[in-house]
Amino acid sequence: LPKDFGGLGITNTRVLNEALLLKWVWRLYRSDDGDLCCQLLRNKYLMGKPISICKGNKGSYFWKGLNKIKHLMDWGASFSVNNGKSVRFWEDVWIRLIPLKLVFPKLYDFSYTKNCTVSDYRVGGEWRIPFRRSLGVAEVRQWEDMLEMLGEISLNDDEDQIFWVHEKAGNYSTRSMYRAKLHRGVVNTQMQRVWSSRLPMKLKVFVWLAAQDRLQTGVELRKRGWKG
């Protein structure tokens, strides 16, 4: 864990590698015409679709690796919808602080196509969402509430915008993803003071071991034949 979460701060290389790879997913969402590598990936694999709905079971090892970790983008990505072609209707955060599948779970369960974009459900200026079965009274109420919510949305020809909620500037950073993946919810202020103190490093590690109840004093005493 990071030091301010009570750990030793040793880098978890597997998590760091996932955070670094996720930066490529972020770049694919950003509409930068000067990024030649992302243009190549879009033209070869995406065909105008967002990477979030791409199966990714074919292609290079690099591309397959991106598709294995792309779900981590859900940990901090939020969207501002314009044309709706890059935003998943049910599973992305775009109209509320949580995905619509959590706001309206029954409608999500009944939906026939769960992995569609916002633009897929907007046909002829109306919202058309196919369901596998007819809606009951409770589901009809949810449907009416959702339609009222969607009344605030109007699509245009501009590209959708993505923001990273773990950074004030809204841009993805490897550090913020790495810390989010290892976060344990509570910062250890006691260990923060220890690591930031002017003690020699060997004493800091000793204090850390004592706080974790991992000092090997009992082992050493038994080696010396202590009978207590």
PDB file of C-alpha atoms in Angstrom:
ATOM      1  CA  LEU A   1       0.000   0.000   0.000  1.00  0.00           C
ATOM      2  CA  PRO A   2       1.066   3.663  -0.332  1.00  0.00           C
ATOM      3  CA  LYS A   3       2.683   5.066   2.792  1.00  0.00           C
ATOM      4  CA  ASP A   4      -0.230   7.338   3.717  1.00  0.00           C
ATOM      5  CA  PHE A   5      -2.501   4.270   3.753  1.00  0.00           C
ATOM      6  CA  GLY A   6      -0.241   2.567   6.278  1.00  0.00           C
ATOM      7  CA  GLY A   7       1.939   0.599   3.861  1.00  0.00           C
ATOM      8  CA  LEU A   8       5.628   0.627   2.989  1.00  0.00           C
ATOM      9  CA  GLY A   9       5.080   2.387  -0.334  1.00  0.00           C
ATOM     10  CA  ILE A  10       6.640  -0.404  -2.424  1.00  0.00           C
ATOM     11  CA  THR A  11       5.349  -0.101  -5.994  1.00  0.00           C
ATOM     12  CA  ASN A  12       2.900  -2.769  -7.108  1.00  0.00           C
ATOM     13  CA  THR A  13       4.172  -3.230 -10.653  1.00  0.00           C
ATOM     14  CA  ARG A  14       1.096  -5.126 -11.883  1.00  0.00           C
ATOM     15  CA  VAL A  15      -1.277  -2.343 -10.790  1.00  0.00           C
ATOM     16  CA  LEU A  16       1.105   0.307 -12.129  1.00  0.00           C
ATOM     17  CA  ASN A  17       1.217  -1.450 -15.506  1.00  0.00           C
ATOM     18  CA  GLU A  18      -2.596  -1.474 -15.665  1.00  0.00           C
ATOM     19  CA  ALA A  19      -2.684   2.241 -14.821  1.00  0.00           C
ATOM     20  CA  LEU A  20      -0.143   2.966 -17.576  1.00  0.00           C
ATOM     21  CA  LEU A  21      -2.060   0.910 -20.144  1.00  0.00           C
ATOM     22  CA  LEU A  22      -5.286   2.666 -19.206  1.00  0.00           C
ATOM     23  CA  LYS A  23      -3.761   5.929 -20.394  1.00  0.00           C
ATOM     24  CA  TRP A  24      -3.993   4.525 -23.941  1.00  0.00           C
ATOM     25  CA  VAL A  25      -7.721   3.910 -23.436  1.00  0.00           C
ATOM     26  CA  TRP A  26      -8.038   7.520 -22.285  1.00  0.00           C
ATOM     27  CA  ARG A  27      -6.219   8.731 -25.405  1.00  0.00           C
ATOM     28  CA  LEU A  28      -8.592   6.732 -27.607  1.00  0.00           C
ATOM     29  CA  TYR A  29     -11.542   8.566 -26.048  1.00  0.00           C
ATOM     30  CA  ARG A  30      -9.980  11.971 -26.635  1.00  0.00           C
ATOM     31  CA  SER A  31     -10.579  13.346 -30.127  1.00  0.00           C
ATOM     32  CA  ASP A  32      -7.028  14.460 -30.961  1.00  0.00           C
ATOM     33  CA  ASP A  33      -6.398  14.417 -34.703  1.00  0.00           C
ATOM     34  CA  GLY A  34      -2.660  14.828 -34.148  1.00  0.00           C
ATOM     35  CA  ASP A  35      -2.293  11.509 -32.303  1.00  0.00           C
ATOM     36  CA  LEU A  36      -1.217   9.229 -35.167  1.00  0.00           C
ATOM     37  CA  CYS A  37      -0.989   6.068 -33.033  1.00  0.00           C
ATOM     38  CA  CYS A  38      -4.574   6.460 -31.817  1.00  0.00           C
ATOM     39  CA  GLN A  39      -5.749   7.223 -35.348  1.00  0.00           C
ATOM     40  CA  LEU A  40      -4.218   3.931 -36.464  1.00  0.00           C
ATOM     41  CA  LEU A  41      -5.917   1.993 -33.641  1.00  0.00           C
ATOM     42  CA  ARG A  42      -9.285   3.656 -34.306  1.00  0.00           C
ATOM     43  CA  ASN A  43      -9.171   2.933 -38.030  1.00  0.00           C
ATOM     44  CA  LYS A  44      -7.938  -0.638 -37.606  1.00  0.00           C
ATOM     45  CA  TYR A  45     -10.067  -1.859 -34.713  1.00  0.00           C
ATOM     46  CA  LEU A  46     -12.834   0.545 -33.681  1.00  0.00           C
ATOM     47  CA  MET A  47     -14.519   1.488 -36.981  1.00  0.00           C
ATOM     48  CA  GLY A  48     -16.229   4.521 -35.453  1.00  0.00           C
ATOM     49  CA  LYS A  49     -17.279   2.748 -32.247  1.00  0.00           C
ATOM     50  CA  PRO A  50     -16.009   3.435 -28.704  1.00  0.00           C
ATOM     51  CA  ILE A  51     -13.509   0.991 -27.248  1.00  0.00           C
ATOM     52  CA  SER A  52     -15.941   0.262 -24.387  1.00  0.00           C
ATOM     53  CA  ILE A  53     -18.223  -1.797 -26.674  1.00  0.00           C
ATOM     54  CA  CYS A  54     -15.405  -3.373 -28.688  1.00  0.00           C
ATOM     55  CA  LYS A  55     -15.000  -7.113 -28.028  1.00  0.00           C
ATOM     56  CA  GLY A  56     -11.228  -7.003 -28.463  1.00  0.00           C
ATOM     57  CA  ASN A  57     -10.805 -10.758 -28.910  1.00  0.00           C
ATOM     58  CA  LYS A  58      -8.829 -10.258 -32.129  1.00  0.00           C
ATOM     59  CA  GLY A  59      -5.760  -8.237 -32.946  1.00  0.00           C
ATOM     60  CA  SER A  60      -2.294  -7.729 -31.499  1.00  0.00           C
ATOM     61  CA  TYR A  61      -1.257  -8.617 -27.946  1.00  0.00           C
ATOM     62  CA  PHE A  62      -1.165  -4.894 -27.176  1.00  0.00           C
ATOM     63  CA  TRP A  63      -4.752  -4.424 -28.337  1.00  0.00           C
ATOM     64  CA  LYS A  64      -5.955  -7.462 -26.406  1.00  0.00           C
ATOM     65  CA  GLY A  65      -4.158  -6.115 -23.331  1.00  0.00           C
ATOM     66  CA  LEU A  66      -6.002  -2.786 -23.626  1.00  0.00           C
ATOM     67  CA  ASN A  67      -9.335  -4.574 -23.827  1.00  0.00           C
ATOM     68  CA  LYS A  68      -8.561  -6.602 -20.693  1.00  0.00           C
ATOM     69  CA  ILE A  69      -8.158  -3.484 -18.552  1.00  0.00           C
ATOM     70  CA  LYS A  70     -10.533  -1.030 -20.280  1.00  0.00           C
ATOM     71  CA  HIS A  71     -13.243  -1.739 -17.659  1.00  0.00           C
ATOM     72  CA  LEU A  72     -11.096   0.136 -15.121  1.00  0.00           C
ATOM     73  CA  MET A  73     -12.035   3.356 -16.908  1.00  0.00           C
ATOM     74  CA  ASP A  74     -15.415   3.030 -15.152  1.00  0.00           C
ATOM     75  CA  TRP A  75     -13.634   3.808 -11.864  1.00  0.00           C
ATOM     76  CA  GLY A  76     -13.333   7.509 -12.676  1.00  0.00           C
ATOM     77  CA  ALA A  77     -14.628   8.399 -16.146  1.00  0.00           C
ATOM     78  CA  SER A  78     -17.532  10.809 -16.523  1.00  0.00           C
ATOM     79  CA  PHE A  79     -18.948  12.016 -19.839  1.00  0.00           C
ATOM     80  CA  SER A  80     -20.503  15.149 -21.260  1.00  0.00           C
ATOM     81  CA  VAL A  81     -22.781  13.998 -24.070  1.00  0.00           C
ATOM     82  CA  ASN A  82     -22.867  15.770 -27.435  1.00  0.00           C
ATOM     83  CA  ASN A  83     -23.441  13.330 -30.311  1.00  0.00           C
ATOM     84  CA  GLY A  84     -23.765  10.348 -27.948  1.00  0.00           C
ATOM     85  CA  LYS A  85     -21.673   8.018 -30.099  1.00  0.00           C
ATOM     86  CA  SER A  86     -18.954   7.353 -27.505  1.00  0.00           C
ATOM     87  CA  VAL A  87     -21.089   6.982 -24.384  1.00  0.00           C
ATOM     88  CA  ARG A  88     -22.808   3.774 -23.290  1.00  0.00           C
ATOM     89  CA  PHE A  89     -26.400   4.524 -22.323  1.00  0.00           C
ATOM     90  CA  TRP A  90     -26.693   2.180 -19.335  1.00  0.00           C
ATOM     91  CA  GLU A  91     -23.150   1.649 -18.088  1.00  0.00           C
ATOM     92  CA  ASP A  92     -21.356   5.005 -18.364  1.00  0.00           C
ATOM     93  CA  VAL A  93     -21.701   8.012 -16.060  1.00  0.00           C
ATOM     94  CA  TRP A  94     -23.173  10.836 -18.146  1.00  0.00           C
ATOM     95  CA  ILE A  95     -26.491  12.155 -16.814  1.00  0.00           C
ATOM     96  CA  ARG A  96     -26.157  11.456 -13.071  1.00  0.00           C
ATOM     97  CA  LEU A  97     -23.290  10.710 -10.697  1.00  0.00           C
ATOM     98  CA  ILE A  98     -23.837   6.968 -11.175  1.00  0.00           C
ATOM     99  CA  PRO A  99     -24.705   4.872 -14.269  1.00  0.00           C
ATOM    100  CA  LEU A 100     -28.352   4.563 -15.289  1.00  0.00           C
ATOM    101  CA  LYS A 101     -28.206   0.801 -14.723  1.00  0.00           C
ATOM    102  CA  LEU A 102     -27.929   1.569 -10.994  1.00  0.00           C
ATOM    103  CA  VAL A 103     -30.587   4.295 -11.052  1.00  0.00           C
ATOM    104  CA  PHE A 104     -33.114   2.100 -12.905  1.00  0.00           C
ATOM    105  CA  PRO A 105     -32.036  -1.523 -12.286  1.00  0.00           C
ATOM    106  CA  LYS A 106     -35.346  -3.094 -13.382  1.00  0.00           C
ATOM    107  CA  LEU A 107     -35.320  -1.310 -16.738  1.00  0.00           C
ATOM    108  CA  TYR A 108     -31.707  -2.341 -17.209  1.00  0.00           C
ATOM    109  CA  ASP A 109     -32.570  -5.991 -16.543  1.00  0.00           C
ATOM    110  CA  PHE A 110     -35.451  -5.859 -19.025  1.00  0.00           C
ATOM    111  CA  SER A 111     -33.517  -4.026 -21.749  1.00  0.00           C
ATOM    112  CA  TYR A 112     -32.913  -6.087 -24.878  1.00  0.00           C
ATOM    113  CA  THR A 113     -29.588  -4.448 -25.796  1.00  0.00           C
ATOM    114  CA  LYS A 114     -27.539  -3.422 -22.782  1.00  0.00           C
ATOM    115  CA  ASN A 115     -24.326  -2.350 -24.501  1.00  0.00           C
ATOM    116  CA  CYS A 116     -25.674   0.380 -26.783  1.00  0.00           C
ATOM    117  CA  THR A 117     -24.582   4.004 -26.977  1.00  0.00           C
ATOM    118  CA  VAL A 118     -26.754   7.027 -26.243  1.00  0.00           C
ATOM    119  CA  SER A 119     -27.088   7.774 -29.967  1.00  0.00           C
ATOM    120  CA  ASP A 120     -28.325   4.219 -30.649  1.00  0.00           C
ATOM    121  CA  TYR A 121     -31.371   4.842 -28.456  1.00  0.00           C
ATOM    122  CA  ARG A 122     -32.102   8.286 -29.907  1.00  0.00           C
ATOM    123  CA  VAL A 123     -34.111   7.725 -33.109  1.00  0.00           C
ATOM    124  CA  GLY A 124     -35.978  10.473 -34.926  1.00  0.00           C
ATOM    125  CA  GLY A 125     -35.726  12.822 -31.952  1.00  0.00           C
ATOM    126  CA  GLU A 126     -37.295  10.255 -29.595  1.00  0.00           C
ATOM    127  CA  TRP A 127     -35.935   7.759 -27.084  1.00  0.00           C
ATOM    128  CA  ARG A 128     -36.540   4.211 -28.307  1.00  0.00           C
ATOM    129  CA  ILE A 129     -35.270   1.505 -25.965  1.00  0.00           C
ATOM    130  CA  PRO A 130     -36.298  -2.095 -26.745  1.00  0.00           C
ATOM    131  CA  PHE A 131     -37.258  -4.338 -23.814  1.00  0.00           C
ATOM    132  CA  ARG A 132     -37.424  -8.123 -23.629  1.00  0.00           C
ATOM    133  CA  ARG A 133     -40.836  -8.137 -21.970  1.00  0.00           C
ATOM    134  CA  SER A 134     -43.716  -5.808 -21.198  1.00  0.00           C
ATOM    135  CA  LEU A 135     -43.311  -3.467 -18.239  1.00  0.00           C
ATOM    136  CA  GLY A 136     -45.285  -3.766 -15.032  1.00  0.00           C
ATOM    137  CA  VAL A 137     -46.664  -0.912 -12.956  1.00  0.00           C
ATOM    138  CA  ALA A 138     -43.398  -0.335 -11.072  1.00  0.00           C
ATOM    139  CA  GLU A 139     -41.343  -0.471 -14.270  1.00  0.00           C
ATOM    140  CA  VAL A 140     -43.681   1.963 -16.043  1.00  0.00           C
ATOM    141  CA  ARG A 141     -43.114   4.450 -13.218  1.00  0.00           C
ATOM    142  CA  GLN A 142     -39.354   4.033 -13.606  1.00  0.00           C
ATOM    143  CA  TRP A 143     -39.730   4.483 -17.364  1.00  0.00           C
ATOM    144  CA  GLU A 144     -41.651   7.737 -16.871  1.00  0.00           C
ATOM    145  CA  ASP A 145     -39.046   8.984 -14.389  1.00  0.00           C
ATOM    146  CA  MET A 146     -36.263   8.153 -16.823  1.00  0.00           C
ATOM    147  CA  LEU A 147     -38.009   9.892 -19.722  1.00  0.00           C
ATOM    148  CA  GLU A 148     -38.392  12.991 -17.556  1.00  0.00           C
ATOM    149  CA  MET A 149     -34.676  12.831 -16.786  1.00  0.00           C
ATOM    150  CA  LEU A 150     -33.762  12.314 -20.442  1.00  0.00           C
ATOM    151  CA  GLY A 151     -35.832  15.335 -21.404  1.00  0.00           C
ATOM    152  CA  GLU A 152     -32.861  17.455 -20.332  1.00  0.00           C
ATOM    153  CA  ILE A 153     -30.660  15.877 -23.031  1.00  0.00           C
ATOM    154  CA  SER A 154     -30.360  17.139 -26.590  1.00  0.00           C
ATOM    155  CA  LEU A 155     -27.782  15.690 -28.990  1.00  0.00           C
ATOM    156  CA  ASN A 156     -25.670  17.684 -31.445  1.00  0.00           C
ATOM    157  CA  ASP A 157     -22.860  17.072 -33.935  1.00  0.00           C
ATOM    158  CA  ASP A 158     -19.929  17.719 -31.560  1.00  0.00           C
ATOM    159  CA  GLU A 159     -17.758  14.963 -30.099  1.00  0.00           C
ATOM    160  CA  ASP A 160     -18.537  13.622 -26.634  1.00  0.00           C
ATOM    161  CA  GLN A 161     -16.202  14.833 -23.884  1.00  0.00           C
ATOM    162  CA  ILE A 162     -14.672  12.635 -21.190  1.00  0.00           C
ATOM    163  CA  PHE A 163     -13.508  13.770 -17.747  1.00  0.00           C
ATOM    164  CA  TRP A 164     -11.534  12.023 -15.000  1.00  0.00           C
ATOM    165  CA  VAL A 165     -13.147  12.654 -11.613  1.00  0.00           C
ATOM    166  CA  HIS A 166     -10.022  11.814  -9.579  1.00  0.00           C
ATOM    167  CA  GLU A 167      -8.168  14.884 -10.863  1.00  0.00           C
ATOM    168  CA  LYS A 168      -9.298  18.495 -10.457  1.00  0.00           C
ATOM    169  CA  ALA A 169      -8.284  19.321 -14.036  1.00  0.00           C
ATOM    170  CA  GLY A 170     -10.374  16.414 -15.336  1.00  0.00           C
ATOM    171  CA  ASN A 171      -7.464  14.731 -17.128  1.00  0.00           C
ATOM    172  CA  TYR A 172      -6.450  11.127 -16.527  1.00  0.00           C
ATOM    173  CA  SER A 173      -3.247  10.504 -14.575  1.00  0.00           C
ATOM    174  CA  THR A 174      -1.468   7.231 -13.863  1.00  0.00           C
ATOM    175  CA  ARG A 175      -0.902   8.257 -10.243  1.00  0.00           C
ATOM    176  CA  SER A 176      -4.602   8.853  -9.528  1.00  0.00           C
ATOM    177  CA  MET A 177      -5.586   5.482 -11.050  1.00  0.00           C
ATOM    178  CA  TYR A 178      -2.820   3.682  -9.155  1.00  0.00           C
ATOM    179  CA  ARG A 179      -3.981   5.192  -5.854  1.00  0.00           C
ATOM    180  CA  ALA A 180      -7.646   4.499  -6.645  1.00  0.00           C
ATOM    181  CA  LYS A 181      -6.845   0.833  -7.293  1.00  0.00           C
ATOM    182  CA  LEU A 182      -5.004   0.483  -3.964  1.00  0.00           C
ATOM    183  CA  HIS A 183      -7.200   2.815  -1.891  1.00  0.00           C
ATOM    184  CA  ARG A 184      -8.486   1.378   1.370  1.00  0.00           C
ATOM    185  CA  GLY A 185     -10.792   4.268   2.269  1.00  0.00           C
ATOM    186  CA  VAL A 186      -8.946   5.618   5.317  1.00  0.00           C
ATOM    187  CA  VAL A 187      -5.685   7.555   5.393  1.00  0.00           C
ATOM    188  CA  ASN A 188      -3.355   6.496   8.246  1.00  0.00           C
ATOM    189  CA  THR A 189      -2.366   9.867   9.724  1.00  0.00           C
ATOM    190  CA  GLN A 190      -0.157   8.218  12.353  1.00  0.00           C
ATOM    191  CA  MET A 191       2.007   6.556   9.707  1.00  0.00           C
ATOM    192  CA  GLN A 192       1.989   9.742   7.646  1.00  0.00           C
ATOM    193  CA  ARG A 193       3.740  11.486  10.531  1.00  0.00           C
ATOM    194  CA  VAL A 194       6.223   8.634  10.846  1.00  0.00           C
ATOM    195  CA  TRP A 195       7.223   8.596   7.168  1.00  0.00           C
ATOM    196  CA  SER A 196       7.476  12.395   6.993  1.00  0.00           C
ATOM    197  CA  SER A 197       9.601  12.631  10.165  1.00  0.00           C
ATOM    198  CA  ARG A 198      13.401  13.156  10.220  1.00  0.00           C
ATOM    199  CA  LEU A 199      14.112   9.753  11.728  1.00  0.00           C
ATOM    200  CA  PRO A 200      16.618   7.487   9.970  1.00  0.00           C
ATOM    201  CA  MET A 201      14.934   5.100   7.541  1.00  0.00           C
ATOM    202  CA  LYS A 202      15.798   1.988   9.600  1.00  0.00           C
ATOM    203  CA  LEU A 203      13.945   3.493  12.587  1.00  0.00           C
ATOM    204  CA  LYS A 204      10.944   4.392  10.424  1.00  0.00           C
ATOM    205  CA  VAL A 205      10.758   0.775   9.240  1.00  0.00           C
ATOM    206  CA  PHE A 206      11.118  -0.400  12.853  1.00  0.00           C
ATOM    207  CA  VAL A 207       8.191   1.813  13.933  1.00  0.00           C
ATOM    208  CA  TRP A 208       6.159   0.545  10.982  1.00  0.00           C
ATOM    209  CA  LEU A 209       6.813  -3.079  12.003  1.00  0.00           C
ATOM    210  CA  ALA A 210       5.829  -2.263  15.573  1.00  0.00           C
ATOM    211  CA  ALA A 211       2.574  -0.629  14.389  1.00  0.00           C
ATOM    212  CA  GLN A 212       1.784  -3.739  12.342  1.00  0.00           C
ATOM    213  CA  ASP A 213       2.648  -6.005  15.314  1.00  0.00           C
ATOM    214  CA  ARG A 214       5.326  -7.698  13.200  1.00  0.00           C
ATOM    215  CA  LEU A 215       8.454  -7.256  15.330  1.00  0.00           C
ATOM    216  CA  GLN A 216      10.266 -10.584  15.587  1.00  0.00           C
ATOM    217  CA  THR A 217      11.103 -10.206  19.299  1.00  0.00           C
ATOM    218  CA  GLY A 218       9.378 -13.430  20.322  1.00  0.00           C
ATOM    219  CA  VAL A 219      11.279 -15.422  17.689  1.00  0.00           C
ATOM    220  CA  GLU A 220      14.611 -14.016  18.830  1.00  0.00           C
ATOM    221  CA  LEU A 221      13.823 -14.728  22.507  1.00  0.00           C
ATOM    222  CA  ARG A 222      12.996 -18.348  21.732  1.00  0.00           C
ATOM    223  CA  LYS A 223      16.277 -18.682  19.820  1.00  0.00           C
ATOM    224  CA  ARG A 224      18.067 -17.570  22.975  1.00  0.00           C
ATOM    225  CA  GLY A 225      16.280 -20.190  25.115  1.00  0.00           C
ATOM    226  CA  TRP A 226      13.994 -17.801  27.005  1.00  0.00           C
ATOM    227  CA  LYS A 227      11.624 -19.774  29.273  1.00  0.00           C
ATOM    228  CA  GLY A 228       9.080 -17.023  29.953  1.00  0.00           C
TER     229      GLY A 228
END
